[in-house]
mmCIF file of C-alpha atoms in Angstrom:
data_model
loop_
_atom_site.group_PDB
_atom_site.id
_atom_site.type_symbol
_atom_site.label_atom_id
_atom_site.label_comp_id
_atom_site.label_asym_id
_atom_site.label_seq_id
_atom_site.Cartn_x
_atom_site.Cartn_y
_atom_site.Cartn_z
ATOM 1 C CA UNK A 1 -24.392 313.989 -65.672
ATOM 2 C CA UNK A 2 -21.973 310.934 -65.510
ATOM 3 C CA UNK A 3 -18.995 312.938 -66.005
ATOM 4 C CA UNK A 4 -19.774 315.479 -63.193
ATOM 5 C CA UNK A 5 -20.758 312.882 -60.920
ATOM 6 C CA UNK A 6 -17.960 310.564 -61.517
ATOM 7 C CA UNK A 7 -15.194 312.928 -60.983
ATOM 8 C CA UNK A 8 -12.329 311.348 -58.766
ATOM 9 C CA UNK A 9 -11.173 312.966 -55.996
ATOM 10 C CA UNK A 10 -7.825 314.253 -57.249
ATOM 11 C CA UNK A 11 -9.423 316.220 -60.651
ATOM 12 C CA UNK A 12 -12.245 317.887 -58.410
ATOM 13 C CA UNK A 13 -11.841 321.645 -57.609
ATOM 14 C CA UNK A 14 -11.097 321.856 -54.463
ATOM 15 C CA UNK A 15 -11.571 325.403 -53.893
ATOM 16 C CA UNK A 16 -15.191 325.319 -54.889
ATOM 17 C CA UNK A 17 -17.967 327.662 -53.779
ATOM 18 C CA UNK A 18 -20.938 327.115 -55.731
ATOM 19 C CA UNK A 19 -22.248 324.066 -57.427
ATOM 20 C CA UNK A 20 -25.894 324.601 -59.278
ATOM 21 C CA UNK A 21 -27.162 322.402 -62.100
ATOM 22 C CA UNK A 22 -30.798 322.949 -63.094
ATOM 23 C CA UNK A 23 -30.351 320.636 -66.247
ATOM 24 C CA UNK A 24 -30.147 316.571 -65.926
ATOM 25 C CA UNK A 25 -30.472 314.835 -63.284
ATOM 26 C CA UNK A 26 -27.002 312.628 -60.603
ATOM 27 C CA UNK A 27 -27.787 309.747 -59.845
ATOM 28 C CA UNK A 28 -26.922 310.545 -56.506
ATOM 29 C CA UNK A 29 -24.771 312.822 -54.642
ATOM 30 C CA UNK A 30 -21.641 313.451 -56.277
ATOM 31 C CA UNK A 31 -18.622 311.242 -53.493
ATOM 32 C CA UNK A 32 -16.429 313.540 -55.163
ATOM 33 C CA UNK A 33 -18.052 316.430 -52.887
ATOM 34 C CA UNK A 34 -16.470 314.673 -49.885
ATOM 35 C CA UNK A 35 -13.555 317.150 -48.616
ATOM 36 C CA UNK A 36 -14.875 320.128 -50.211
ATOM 37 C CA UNK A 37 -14.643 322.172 -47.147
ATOM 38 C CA UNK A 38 -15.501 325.979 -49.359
ATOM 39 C CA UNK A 39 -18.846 324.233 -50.634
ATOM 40 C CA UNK A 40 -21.613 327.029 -49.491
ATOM 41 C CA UNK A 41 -24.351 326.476 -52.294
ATOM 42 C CA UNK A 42 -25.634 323.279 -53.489
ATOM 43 C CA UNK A 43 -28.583 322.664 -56.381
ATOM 44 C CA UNK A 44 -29.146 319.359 -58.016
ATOM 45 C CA UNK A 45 -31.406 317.126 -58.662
ATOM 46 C CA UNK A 46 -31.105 313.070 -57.916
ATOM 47 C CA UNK A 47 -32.348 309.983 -58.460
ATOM 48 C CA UNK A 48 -32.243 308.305 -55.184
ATOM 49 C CA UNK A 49 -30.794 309.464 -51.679
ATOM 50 C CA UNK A 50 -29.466 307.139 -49.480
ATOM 51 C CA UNK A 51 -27.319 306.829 -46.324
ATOM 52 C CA UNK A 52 -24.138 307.891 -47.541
ATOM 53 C CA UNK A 53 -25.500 310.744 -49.493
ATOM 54 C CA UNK A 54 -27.036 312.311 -46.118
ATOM 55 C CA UNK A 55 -23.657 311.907 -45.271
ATOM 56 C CA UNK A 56 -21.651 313.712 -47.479
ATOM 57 C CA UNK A 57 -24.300 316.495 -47.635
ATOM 58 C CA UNK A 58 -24.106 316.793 -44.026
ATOM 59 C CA UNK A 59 -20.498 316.964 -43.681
ATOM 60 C CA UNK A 60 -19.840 319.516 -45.532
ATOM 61 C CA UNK A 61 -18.733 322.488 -43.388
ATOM 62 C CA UNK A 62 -19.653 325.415 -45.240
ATOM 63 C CA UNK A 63 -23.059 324.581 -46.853
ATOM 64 C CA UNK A 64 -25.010 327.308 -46.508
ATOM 65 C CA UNK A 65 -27.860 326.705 -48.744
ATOM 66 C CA UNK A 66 -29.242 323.688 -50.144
ATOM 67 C CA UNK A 67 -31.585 323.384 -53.258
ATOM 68 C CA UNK A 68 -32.411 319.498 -53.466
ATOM 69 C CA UNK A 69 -34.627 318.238 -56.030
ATOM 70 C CA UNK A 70 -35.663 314.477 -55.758
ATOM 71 C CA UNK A 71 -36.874 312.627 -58.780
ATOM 72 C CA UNK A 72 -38.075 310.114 -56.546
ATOM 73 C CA UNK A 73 -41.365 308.955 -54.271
ATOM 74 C CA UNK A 74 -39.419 307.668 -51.367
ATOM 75 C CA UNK A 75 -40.185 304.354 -49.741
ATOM 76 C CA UNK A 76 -39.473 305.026 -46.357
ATOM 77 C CA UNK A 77 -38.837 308.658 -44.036
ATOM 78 C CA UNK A 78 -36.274 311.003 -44.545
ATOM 79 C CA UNK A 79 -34.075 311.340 -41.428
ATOM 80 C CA UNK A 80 -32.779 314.032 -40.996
ATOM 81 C CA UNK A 81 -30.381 313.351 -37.629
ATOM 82 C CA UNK A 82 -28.969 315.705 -35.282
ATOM 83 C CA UNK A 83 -25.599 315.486 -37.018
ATOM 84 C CA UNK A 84 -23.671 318.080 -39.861
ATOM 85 C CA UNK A 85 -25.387 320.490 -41.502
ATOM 86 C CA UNK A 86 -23.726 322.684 -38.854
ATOM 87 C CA UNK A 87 -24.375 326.467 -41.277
ATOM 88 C CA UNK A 88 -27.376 325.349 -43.455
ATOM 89 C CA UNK A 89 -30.175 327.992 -43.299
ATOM 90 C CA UNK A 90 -31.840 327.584 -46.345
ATOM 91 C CA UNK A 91 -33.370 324.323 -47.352
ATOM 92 C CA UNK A 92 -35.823 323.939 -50.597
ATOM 93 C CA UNK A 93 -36.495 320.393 -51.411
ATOM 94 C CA UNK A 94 -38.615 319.673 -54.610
ATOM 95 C CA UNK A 95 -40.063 315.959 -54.088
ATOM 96 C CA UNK A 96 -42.878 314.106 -55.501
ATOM 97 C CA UNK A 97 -43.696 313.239 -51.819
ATOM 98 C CA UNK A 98 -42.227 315.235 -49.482
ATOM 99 C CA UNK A 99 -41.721 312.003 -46.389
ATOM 100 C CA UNK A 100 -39.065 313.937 -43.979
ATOM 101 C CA UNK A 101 -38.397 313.235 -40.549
ATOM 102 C CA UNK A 102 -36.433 315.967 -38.507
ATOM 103 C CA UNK A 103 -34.928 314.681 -35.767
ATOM 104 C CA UNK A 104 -34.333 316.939 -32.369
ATOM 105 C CA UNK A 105 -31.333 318.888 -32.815
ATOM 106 C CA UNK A 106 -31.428 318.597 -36.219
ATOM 107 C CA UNK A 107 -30.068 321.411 -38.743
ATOM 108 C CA UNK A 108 -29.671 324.009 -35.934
ATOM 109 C CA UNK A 109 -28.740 327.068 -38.272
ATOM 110 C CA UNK A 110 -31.710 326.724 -40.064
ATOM 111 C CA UNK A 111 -34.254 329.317 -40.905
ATOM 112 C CA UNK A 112 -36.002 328.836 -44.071
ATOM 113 C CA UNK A 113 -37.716 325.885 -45.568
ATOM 114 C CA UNK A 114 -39.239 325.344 -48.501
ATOM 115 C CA UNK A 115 -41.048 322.446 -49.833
ATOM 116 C CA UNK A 116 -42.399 322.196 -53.330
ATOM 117 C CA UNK A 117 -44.124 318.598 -53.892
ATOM 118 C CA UNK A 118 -46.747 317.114 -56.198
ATOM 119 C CA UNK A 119 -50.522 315.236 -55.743
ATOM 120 C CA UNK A 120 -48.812 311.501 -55.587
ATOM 121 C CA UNK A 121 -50.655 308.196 -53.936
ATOM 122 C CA UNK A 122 -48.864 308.466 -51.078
ATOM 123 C CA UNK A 123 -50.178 306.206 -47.557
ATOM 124 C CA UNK A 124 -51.054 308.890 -44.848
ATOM 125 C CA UNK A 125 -47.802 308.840 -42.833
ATOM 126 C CA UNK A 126 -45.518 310.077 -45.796
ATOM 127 C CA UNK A 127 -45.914 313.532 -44.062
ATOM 128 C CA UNK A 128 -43.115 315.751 -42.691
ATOM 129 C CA UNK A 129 -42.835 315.308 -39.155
ATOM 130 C CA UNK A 130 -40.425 317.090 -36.921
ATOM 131 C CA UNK A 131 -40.525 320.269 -38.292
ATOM 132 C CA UNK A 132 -40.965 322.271 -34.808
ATOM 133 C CA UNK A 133 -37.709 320.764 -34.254
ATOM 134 C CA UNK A 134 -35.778 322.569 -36.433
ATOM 135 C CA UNK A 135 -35.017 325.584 -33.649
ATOM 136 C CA UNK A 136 -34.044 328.418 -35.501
ATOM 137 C CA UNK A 137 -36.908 327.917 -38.163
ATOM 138 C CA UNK A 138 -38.030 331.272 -39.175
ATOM 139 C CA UNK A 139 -40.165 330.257 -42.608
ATOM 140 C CA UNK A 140 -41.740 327.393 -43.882
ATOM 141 C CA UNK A 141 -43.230 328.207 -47.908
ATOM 142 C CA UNK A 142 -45.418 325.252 -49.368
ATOM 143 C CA UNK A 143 -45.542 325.036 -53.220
ATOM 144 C CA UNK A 144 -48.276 322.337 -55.083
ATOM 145 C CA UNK A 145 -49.990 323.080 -58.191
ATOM 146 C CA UNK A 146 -53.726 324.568 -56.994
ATOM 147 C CA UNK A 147 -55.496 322.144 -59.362
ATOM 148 C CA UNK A 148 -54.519 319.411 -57.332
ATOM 149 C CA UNK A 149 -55.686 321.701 -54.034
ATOM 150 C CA UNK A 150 -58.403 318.097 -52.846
ATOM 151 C CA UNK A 151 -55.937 315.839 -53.600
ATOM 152 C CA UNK A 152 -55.565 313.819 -50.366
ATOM 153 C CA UNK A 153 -51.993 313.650 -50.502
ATOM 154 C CA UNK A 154 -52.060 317.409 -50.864
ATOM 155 C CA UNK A 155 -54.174 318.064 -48.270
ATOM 156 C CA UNK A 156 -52.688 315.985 -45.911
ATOM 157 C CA UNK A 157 -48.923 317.649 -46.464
ATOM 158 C CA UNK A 158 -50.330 320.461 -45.909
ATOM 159 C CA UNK A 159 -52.164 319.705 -42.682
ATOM 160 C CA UNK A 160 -49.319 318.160 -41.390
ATOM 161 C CA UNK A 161 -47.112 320.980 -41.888
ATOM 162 C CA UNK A 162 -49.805 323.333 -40.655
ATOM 163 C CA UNK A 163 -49.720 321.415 -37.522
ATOM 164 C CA UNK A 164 -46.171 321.169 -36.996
ATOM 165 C CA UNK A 165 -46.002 324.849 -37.334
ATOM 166 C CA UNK A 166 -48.507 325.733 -34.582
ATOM 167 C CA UNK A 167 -46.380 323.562 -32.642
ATOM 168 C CA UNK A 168 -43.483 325.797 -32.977
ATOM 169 C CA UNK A 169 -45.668 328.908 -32.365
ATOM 170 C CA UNK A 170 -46.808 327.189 -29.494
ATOM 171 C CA UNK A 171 -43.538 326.825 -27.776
ATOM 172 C CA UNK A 172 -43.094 330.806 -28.298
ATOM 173 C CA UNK A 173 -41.335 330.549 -31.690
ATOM 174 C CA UNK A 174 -42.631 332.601 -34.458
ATOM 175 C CA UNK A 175 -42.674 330.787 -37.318
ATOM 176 C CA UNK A 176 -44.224 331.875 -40.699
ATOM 177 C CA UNK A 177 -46.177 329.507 -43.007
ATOM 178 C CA UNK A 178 -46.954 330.641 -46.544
ATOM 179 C CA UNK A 179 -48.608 328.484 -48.596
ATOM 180 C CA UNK A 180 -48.338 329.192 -52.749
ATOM 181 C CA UNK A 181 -47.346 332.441 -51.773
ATOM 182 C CA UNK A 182 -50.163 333.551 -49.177
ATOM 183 C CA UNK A 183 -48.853 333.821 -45.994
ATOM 184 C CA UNK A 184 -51.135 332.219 -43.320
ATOM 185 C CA UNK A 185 -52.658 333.787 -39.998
ATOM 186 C CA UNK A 186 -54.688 330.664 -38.873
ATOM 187 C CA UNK A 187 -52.242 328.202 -38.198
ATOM 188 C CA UNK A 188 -53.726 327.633 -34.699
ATOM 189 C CA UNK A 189 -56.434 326.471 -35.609
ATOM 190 C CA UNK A 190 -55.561 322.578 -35.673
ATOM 191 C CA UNK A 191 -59.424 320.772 -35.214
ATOM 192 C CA UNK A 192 -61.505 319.864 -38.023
ATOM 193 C CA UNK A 193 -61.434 323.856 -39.944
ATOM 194 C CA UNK A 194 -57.960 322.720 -41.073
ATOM 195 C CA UNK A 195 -59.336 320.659 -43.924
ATOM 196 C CA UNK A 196 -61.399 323.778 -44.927
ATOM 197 C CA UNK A 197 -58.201 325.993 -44.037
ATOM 198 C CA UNK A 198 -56.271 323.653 -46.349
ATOM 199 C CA UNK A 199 -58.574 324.063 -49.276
ATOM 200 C CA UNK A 200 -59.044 327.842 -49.403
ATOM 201 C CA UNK A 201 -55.512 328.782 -47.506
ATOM 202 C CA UNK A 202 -56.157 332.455 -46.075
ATOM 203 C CA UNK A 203 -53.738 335.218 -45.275
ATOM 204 C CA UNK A 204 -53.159 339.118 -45.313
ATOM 205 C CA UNK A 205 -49.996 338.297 -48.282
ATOM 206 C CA UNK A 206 -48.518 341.122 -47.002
ATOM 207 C CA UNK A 207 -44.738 340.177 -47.657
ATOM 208 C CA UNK A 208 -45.293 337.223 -49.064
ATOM 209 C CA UNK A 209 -44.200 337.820 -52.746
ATOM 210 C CA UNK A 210 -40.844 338.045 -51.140
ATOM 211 C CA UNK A 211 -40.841 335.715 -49.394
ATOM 212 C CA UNK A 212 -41.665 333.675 -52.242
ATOM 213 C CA UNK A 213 -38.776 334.520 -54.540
ATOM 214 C CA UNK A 214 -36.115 333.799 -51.996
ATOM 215 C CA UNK A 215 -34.523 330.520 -53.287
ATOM 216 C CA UNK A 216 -35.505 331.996 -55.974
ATOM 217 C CA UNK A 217 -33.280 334.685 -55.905
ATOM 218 C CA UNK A 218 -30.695 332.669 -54.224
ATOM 219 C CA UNK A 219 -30.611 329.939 -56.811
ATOM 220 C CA UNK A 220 -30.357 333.211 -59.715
ATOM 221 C CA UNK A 221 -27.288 334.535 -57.813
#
């Protein structure tokens, strides 16, 4: 991946659209995105993400649809500010611990997240927080692999995220939560059934398999 992600300025294609690599891994963002005002479709996976690569991802105009995979346990939160990302509506994140922070205002275009993340020690704040601030969320789709379904850093991602989306459907906005698939109808229930919710995750699944596939799909276009 050194070649791609060393590209200077003046050899990148400035025209781009679409920039997927499911093979390898950048060290970080690529700088040589900066100015690439036709980017709509982003998938790669990095080593670290820092300030500057929030940055670029964020200013780029067009991006419609980020696929983001993190080969990383981060040390600290996430932030996700109330700046850029001013079309994303599709965000899928792949992270060993998935420690975001979405900050009011934040990614106001977008309606689907997706979260796929792993049974890592992890202390108990690395959580997502903010997630009922994301205004136009529509879906949020948890993927972990079931055999790690009482691992306490599993169970606690998913209570957090349970949480923060009866928040949202408390403040009147409809937000569905499918977990491996199975979409969820108890999301209300917040006291100590959570933990039981978490381990045996109910739901009617009735449009969930589509739900499901759609980064999939999107990432196969």
């Amino acid at each position: 991946m050194e070649f791609l992600g060393s590209l200077l300025s003046g050899r990148c294609p400035r025209n781009l659209e679409k920039f997927k690599v499911t093979v390898g891994r950048f060290a970080g963002v690529p700088q040589w995105f900066r100015g690439l005002v036709h980017l709509c479709f982003v998938q790669i996976t990095i080593c670290k993400l820092e300030a500057h690569d929030l940055e670029i991802l964020r200013d780029l105009p067009k991006l419609e649809c980020l696929v983001l995979g993190l080969d990383f346990i981060p040390k600290e939160a996430i932030v996700i500010q109330d700046e850029g990302f001013r079309e994303l509506q599709t965000l899928s994140i792949e992270c060993p611990v998935p420690w975001l922070t979405f900050e009011l205002g934040a990614m106001r275009m977008l309606t689907y997240l997706q979260l796929d993340f792993h049974a890592r020690p992890s202390s108990p704040v690395s959580v997502p927080v903010g997630i009922n601030n994301l205004r136009c969320l529509a879906k949020v789709a948890l993927w972990y692999n079931v055999r790690y379904i009482n691992s306490s850093s599993v169970r606690r991602t998913v209570k957090a995220v349970r949480e923060e989306v009866a928040k949202c459907r408390n403040a009147t906005q409809m937000v569905s939560l499918l977990i491996n698939g199975i979409e969820q109808d108890d999301v209300q229930v917040l006291d100590e059934e959570t933990g039981s919710a978490t381990e045996a995750p109910s739901g009617t699944g009735v449009g969930a398999k589509d739900d499901a596939q759609e980064v999939d799909e999107i990432t196969e276009a």
